[in-house]
mmCIF file of C-alpha atoms and ligand atoms in Angstrom:
data_model
loop_
_atom_site.group_PDB
_atom_site.id
_atom_site.type_symbol
_atom_site.label_atom_id
_atom_site.label_comp_id
_atom_site.label_asym_id
_atom_site.label_seq_id
_atom_site.Cartn_x
_atom_site.Cartn_y
_atom_site.Cartn_z
ATOM 1 C CA UNK A 1 -30.824 -61.152 17.159
ATOM 2 C CA UNK A 2 -32.564 -59.007 19.757
ATOM 3 C CA UNK A 3 -35.225 -56.685 18.417
ATOM 4 C CA UNK A 4 -34.855 -53.404 20.305
ATOM 5 C CA UNK A 5 -38.074 -52.060 18.749
ATOM 6 C CA UNK A 6 -40.144 -54.773 20.470
ATOM 7 C CA UNK A 7 -38.589 -55.127 23.880
ATOM 8 C CA UNK A 8 -41.950 -56.010 25.437
ATOM 9 C CA UNK A 9 -41.550 -59.421 23.825
ATOM 10 C CA UNK A 10 -38.204 -60.200 25.421
ATOM 11 C CA UNK A 11 -39.701 -61.868 28.472
ATOM 12 C CA UNK A 12 -40.960 -64.653 26.194
ATOM 13 C CA UNK A 13 -37.398 -65.478 25.178
ATOM 14 C CA UNK A 14 -36.551 -66.610 28.700
ATOM 15 C CA UNK A 15 -38.673 -69.656 29.543
ATOM 16 C CA UNK A 16 -40.303 -69.825 32.944
ATOM 17 C CA UNK A 17 -38.526 -72.943 34.059
ATOM 18 C CA UNK A 18 -39.445 -73.650 37.652
ATOM 19 C CA UNK A 19 -38.475 -76.167 40.331
ATOM 20 C CA UNK A 20 -38.947 -78.760 41.694
ATOM 21 C CA UNK A 21 -39.647 -81.235 38.887
ATOM 22 C CA UNK A 22 -40.193 -84.925 38.525
ATOM 23 C CA UNK A 23 -37.110 -86.597 37.043
ATOM 24 C CA UNK A 24 -38.282 -89.043 34.419
ATOM 25 C CA UNK A 25 -35.340 -91.442 34.147
ATOM 26 C CA UNK A 26 -36.538 -92.789 30.769
ATOM 27 C CA UNK A 27 -35.879 -89.357 29.263
ATOM 28 C CA UNK A 28 -32.626 -88.273 30.882
ATOM 29 C CA UNK A 29 -29.465 -87.788 28.827
ATOM 30 C CA UNK A 30 -26.750 -90.167 30.019
ATOM 31 C CA UNK A 31 -23.271 -88.646 30.207
ATOM 32 C CA UNK A 32 -20.123 -90.365 31.413
ATOM 33 C CA UNK A 33 -18.253 -87.453 32.961
ATOM 34 C CA UNK A 34 -14.680 -87.358 31.707
ATOM 35 C CA UNK A 35 -13.646 -84.955 34.446
ATOM 36 C CA UNK A 36 -14.834 -84.377 37.959
ATOM 37 C CA UNK A 37 -18.105 -82.466 37.620
ATOM 38 C CA UNK A 38 -18.633 -81.745 41.324
ATOM 39 C CA UNK A 39 -15.911 -81.165 43.869
ATOM 40 C CA UNK A 40 -16.182 -79.608 47.311
ATOM 41 C CA UNK A 41 -13.874 -78.309 50.019
ATOM 42 C CA UNK A 42 -13.015 -81.116 52.404
ATOM 43 C CA UNK A 43 -14.851 -79.170 55.076
ATOM 44 C CA UNK A 44 -17.855 -76.915 54.896
ATOM 45 C CA UNK A 45 -17.796 -74.927 58.153
ATOM 46 C CA UNK A 46 -21.150 -73.984 59.620
ATOM 47 C CA UNK A 47 -21.381 -70.890 61.795
ATOM 48 C CA UNK A 48 -25.027 -69.909 62.326
ATOM 49 C CA UNK A 49 -28.455 -71.439 62.478
ATOM 50 C CA UNK A 50 -31.448 -69.278 61.583
ATOM 51 C CA UNK A 51 -35.037 -70.238 62.365
ATOM 52 C CA UNK A 52 -36.974 -69.125 59.264
ATOM 53 C CA UNK A 53 -40.315 -70.264 60.704
ATOM 54 C CA UNK A 54 -41.054 -72.975 58.170
ATOM 55 C CA UNK A 55 -37.407 -73.975 57.837
ATOM 56 C CA UNK A 56 -34.063 -73.967 59.591
ATOM 57 C CA UNK A 57 -31.170 -72.455 57.682
ATOM 58 C CA UNK A 58 -27.592 -73.438 58.487
ATOM 59 C CA UNK A 59 -25.227 -70.702 57.264
ATOM 60 C CA UNK A 60 -21.710 -71.771 56.404
ATOM 61 C CA UNK A 61 -18.589 -71.264 54.374
ATOM 62 C CA UNK A 62 -16.747 -73.375 51.841
ATOM 63 C CA UNK A 63 -15.853 -73.634 48.176
ATOM 64 C CA UNK A 64 -17.202 -75.878 45.474
ATOM 65 C CA UNK A 65 -15.891 -76.454 41.966
ATOM 66 C CA UNK A 66 -18.842 -77.138 39.695
ATOM 67 C CA UNK A 67 -18.061 -77.862 36.038
ATOM 68 C CA UNK A 68 -14.755 -76.061 36.534
ATOM 69 C CA UNK A 69 -16.307 -72.924 38.065
ATOM 70 C CA UNK A 70 -15.754 -71.820 41.659
ATOM 71 C CA UNK A 71 -18.818 -71.329 43.845
ATOM 72 C CA UNK A 72 -19.142 -70.187 47.459
ATOM 73 C CA UNK A 73 -21.265 -72.343 49.698
ATOM 74 C CA UNK A 74 -23.820 -70.148 51.486
ATOM 75 C CA UNK A 75 -26.393 -72.166 53.384
ATOM 76 C CA UNK A 76 -28.079 -75.498 53.925
ATOM 77 C CA UNK A 77 -31.812 -75.942 54.509
ATOM 78 C CA UNK A 78 -34.286 -78.778 54.001
ATOM 79 C CA UNK A 79 -37.707 -79.775 52.819
ATOM 80 C CA UNK A 80 -40.251 -82.289 54.195
ATOM 81 C CA UNK A 81 -41.056 -84.289 52.101
ATOM 82 C CA UNK A 82 -38.415 -84.183 49.352
ATOM 83 C CA UNK A 83 -39.309 -81.691 46.586
ATOM 84 C CA UNK A 84 -37.840 -83.442 43.530
ATOM 85 C CA UNK A 85 -39.304 -86.811 42.698
ATOM 86 C CA UNK A 86 -37.645 -89.529 40.597
ATOM 87 C CA UNK A 87 -40.094 -91.428 38.390
ATOM 88 C CA UNK A 88 -42.853 -90.110 40.654
ATOM 89 C CA UNK A 89 -41.298 -91.541 43.807
ATOM 90 C CA UNK A 90 -41.194 -89.245 46.813
ATOM 91 C CA UNK A 91 -38.660 -89.507 49.652
ATOM 92 C CA UNK A 92 -39.089 -88.237 53.239
ATOM 93 C CA UNK A 93 -36.684 -85.298 53.037
ATOM 94 C CA UNK A 94 -34.371 -83.302 50.763
ATOM 95 C CA UNK A 95 -31.366 -81.197 51.806
ATOM 96 C CA UNK A 96 -30.475 -78.124 49.737
ATOM 97 C CA UNK A 97 -26.876 -76.903 49.725
ATOM 98 C CA UNK A 98 -27.083 -73.427 48.162
ATOM 99 C CA UNK A 99 -24.023 -72.023 46.349
ATOM 100 C CA UNK A 100 -23.392 -68.793 44.476
ATOM 101 C CA UNK A 101 -20.484 -67.645 42.315
ATOM 102 C CA UNK A 102 -18.946 -64.233 41.681
ATOM 103 C CA UNK A 103 -21.242 -63.437 38.765
ATOM 104 C CA UNK A 104 -24.373 -64.317 40.732
ATOM 105 C CA UNK A 105 -25.085 -67.781 39.337
ATOM 106 C CA UNK A 106 -26.843 -70.016 41.840
ATOM 107 C CA UNK A 107 -26.169 -73.757 42.064
ATOM 108 C CA UNK A 108 -28.078 -75.965 44.477
ATOM 109 C CA UNK A 109 -26.869 -79.445 45.364
ATOM 110 C CA UNK A 110 -29.852 -81.506 46.492
ATOM 111 C CA UNK A 111 -29.326 -84.544 48.695
ATOM 112 C CA UNK A 112 -32.156 -86.952 49.459
ATOM 113 C CA UNK A 113 -32.672 -88.338 52.936
ATOM 114 C CA UNK A 114 -34.220 -91.737 53.528
ATOM 115 C CA UNK A 115 -34.954 -93.616 56.741
ATOM 116 C CA UNK A 116 -32.386 -96.249 57.643
ATOM 117 C CA UNK A 117 -29.103 -96.305 59.489
ATOM 118 C CA UNK A 118 -28.018 -93.561 61.885
ATOM 119 C CA UNK A 119 -25.935 -90.881 60.149
ATOM 120 C CA UNK A 120 -22.865 -89.807 62.084
ATOM 121 C CA UNK A 121 -21.957 -87.157 59.483
ATOM 122 C CA UNK A 122 -25.341 -85.436 59.660
ATOM 123 C CA UNK A 123 -26.035 -85.903 63.377
ATOM 124 C CA UNK A 124 -25.072 -82.306 64.325
ATOM 125 C CA UNK A 125 -27.801 -81.040 61.983
ATOM 126 C CA UNK A 126 -30.550 -83.366 63.197
ATOM 127 C CA UNK A 127 -31.096 -81.925 66.662
ATOM 128 C CA UNK A 128 -34.023 -80.432 68.514
ATOM 129 C CA UNK A 129 -32.680 -76.888 68.264
ATOM 130 C CA UNK A 130 -34.012 -74.411 70.849
ATOM 131 C CA UNK A 131 -33.681 -71.403 68.523
ATOM 132 C CA UNK A 132 -36.887 -69.337 68.333
ATOM 133 C CA UNK A 133 -38.558 -68.192 65.142
ATOM 134 C CA UNK A 134 -36.762 -65.327 63.332
ATOM 135 C CA UNK A 135 -33.719 -65.733 65.579
ATOM 136 C CA UNK A 136 -30.157 -66.594 64.732
ATOM 137 C CA UNK A 137 -27.899 -68.671 66.985
ATOM 138 C CA UNK A 138 -24.252 -69.622 66.678
ATOM 139 C CA UNK A 139 -23.923 -73.146 65.337
ATOM 140 C CA UNK A 140 -20.675 -75.005 64.921
ATOM 141 C CA UNK A 141 -20.343 -78.048 62.705
ATOM 142 C CA UNK A 142 -18.360 -79.273 59.734
ATOM 143 C CA UNK A 143 -19.370 -81.505 56.876
ATOM 144 C CA UNK A 144 -17.537 -83.059 53.952
ATOM 145 C CA UNK A 145 -19.866 -83.167 50.976
ATOM 146 C CA UNK A 146 -17.081 -84.872 49.009
ATOM 147 C CA UNK A 147 -16.998 -87.818 51.409
ATOM 148 C CA UNK A 148 -20.748 -87.905 51.832
ATOM 149 C CA UNK A 149 -21.451 -88.060 48.096
ATOM 150 C CA UNK A 150 -18.542 -90.412 47.360
ATOM 151 C CA UNK A 151 -19.832 -92.813 50.026
ATOM 152 C CA UNK A 152 -23.149 -93.053 48.194
ATOM 153 C CA UNK A 153 -21.509 -94.104 44.895
ATOM 154 C CA UNK A 154 -24.205 -92.069 43.240
ATOM 155 C CA UNK A 155 -24.797 -90.342 39.939
ATOM 156 C CA UNK A 156 -26.241 -86.848 39.747
ATOM 157 C CA UNK A 157 -29.118 -85.321 37.784
ATOM 158 C CA UNK A 158 -28.577 -81.843 36.391
ATOM 159 C CA UNK A 159 -31.122 -79.406 34.967
ATOM 160 C CA UNK A 160 -31.956 -75.696 34.944
ATOM 161 C CA UNK A 161 -34.770 -74.455 37.166
ATOM 162 C CA UNK A 162 -35.577 -72.000 39.931
ATOM 163 C CA UNK A 163 -35.490 -71.535 43.657
ATOM 164 C CA UNK A 164 -38.456 -73.357 45.196
ATOM 165 C CA UNK A 165 -39.406 -70.563 47.595
ATOM 166 C CA UNK A 166 -40.389 -66.975 46.717
ATOM 167 C CA UNK A 167 -39.027 -64.997 44.924
ATOM 168 C CA UNK A 168 -38.608 -68.223 42.841
ATOM 169 C CA UNK A 169 -35.440 -66.858 41.219
ATOM 170 C CA UNK A 170 -34.907 -68.395 37.764
ATOM 171 C CA UNK A 171 -31.734 -69.730 36.105
ATOM 172 C CA UNK A 172 -30.810 -71.851 39.100
ATOM 173 C CA UNK A 173 -28.584 -74.848 38.378
ATOM 174 C CA UNK A 174 -29.812 -78.002 40.076
ATOM 175 C CA UNK A 175 -27.555 -80.911 40.926
ATOM 176 C CA UNK A 176 -29.744 -83.636 42.380
ATOM 177 C CA UNK A 177 -27.741 -86.499 43.872
ATOM 178 C CA UNK A 178 -29.423 -89.685 42.737
ATOM 179 C CA UNK A 179 -28.985 -91.905 45.786
ATOM 180 C CA UNK A 180 -30.246 -90.921 49.257
ATOM 181 C CA UNK A 181 -28.309 -90.761 52.476
ATOM 182 C CA UNK A 182 -29.934 -92.491 55.427
ATOM 183 C CA UNK A 183 -30.708 -91.143 58.885
ATOM 184 C CA UNK A 184 -32.400 -92.956 61.755
ATOM 185 C CA UNK A 185 -36.072 -92.492 62.679
ATOM 186 C CA UNK A 186 -34.940 -90.726 65.870
ATOM 187 C CA UNK A 187 -32.765 -88.296 63.910
ATOM 188 C CA UNK A 188 -35.483 -87.464 61.411
ATOM 189 C CA UNK A 189 -38.105 -86.968 64.130
ATOM 190 C CA UNK A 190 -35.979 -84.397 65.973
ATOM 191 C CA UNK A 191 -36.273 -82.059 62.995
ATOM 192 C CA UNK A 192 -39.554 -83.143 61.528
ATOM 193 C CA UNK A 193 -41.685 -82.580 64.611
ATOM 194 C CA UNK A 194 -41.205 -78.821 64.158
ATOM 195 C CA UNK A 195 -42.347 -78.989 60.539
ATOM 196 C CA UNK A 196 -45.310 -81.353 60.635
ATOM 197 C CA UNK A 197 -47.214 -79.247 58.111
ATOM 198 C CA UNK A 198 -44.478 -79.850 55.489
ATOM 199 C CA UNK A 199 -42.538 -77.289 53.461
ATOM 200 C CA UNK A 200 -42.263 -78.690 49.935
ATOM 201 C CA UNK A 201 -43.321 -76.867 46.793
ATOM 202 C CA UNK A 202 -45.517 -78.750 44.309
ATOM 203 C CA UNK A 203 -43.946 -80.414 41.258
ATOM 204 C CA UNK A 204 -43.650 -77.967 38.350
ATOM 205 C CA UNK A 205 -44.004 -78.755 34.619
ATOM 206 C CA UNK A 206 -40.754 -79.817 32.932
ATOM 207 C CA UNK A 207 -41.710 -78.014 29.680
ATOM 208 C CA UNK A 208 -39.277 -79.925 27.510
ATOM 209 C CA UNK A 209 -36.239 -79.255 29.646
ATOM 210 C CA UNK A 210 -33.227 -81.499 29.226
ATOM 211 C CA UNK A 211 -32.202 -83.467 32.305
ATOM 212 C CA UNK A 212 -28.650 -84.766 32.222
ATOM 213 C CA UNK A 213 -27.636 -87.806 34.245
ATOM 214 C CA UNK A 214 -23.946 -87.775 35.036
ATOM 215 C CA UNK A 215 -22.171 -90.858 36.279
ATOM 216 C CA UNK A 216 -19.849 -89.357 38.909
ATOM 217 C CA UNK A 217 -16.239 -90.384 39.218
HETATM 218 ZN ZN1 LIG B 301 -34.798 -75.495 49.243
#
């Protein structure tokens, strides 16, 4: 029960769970999802690209159903190298698909990128965009997260954390797709050359958080 006489202590009730974290696969909770945990509109439609200086943000529209709740897709951005690690292993890049629902909950779907085969699905996003810092340009592309994730045959890690850039908003749901998608060296270089200094936050302490590993169906 909340003690209204000692409200100064309330902040200690909410743990400061931050992101990104290392996912220790020996200590995840394995769950065989009985229903579809993650489902996305067949097309996310992208409309703008914004140069945030140390990132590019692709604004778009679309709906996701996450654990039976409807979320609006808002924007995609990325990090070099990947922010979440799995058993300490770091990958070259991580895409963040940011969603929000009507009551303000934030859910981020994180997709790893690894070097390998050319990606047709992601090619529109891996371009040497001319847009200057702090400017916004029209950008037209579509993407099917459903197809992309299904093609990976991947599970997903789920835990509660924060945004990884200030203001580091807490209570963010993370859905980290286990298997990476591949892009070619040429594709990666088109984006990466603008962000040579990197834009990944350091790994944060897990502090006893539960990490669930869902086998997707
Ligand atoms: Zn991010």
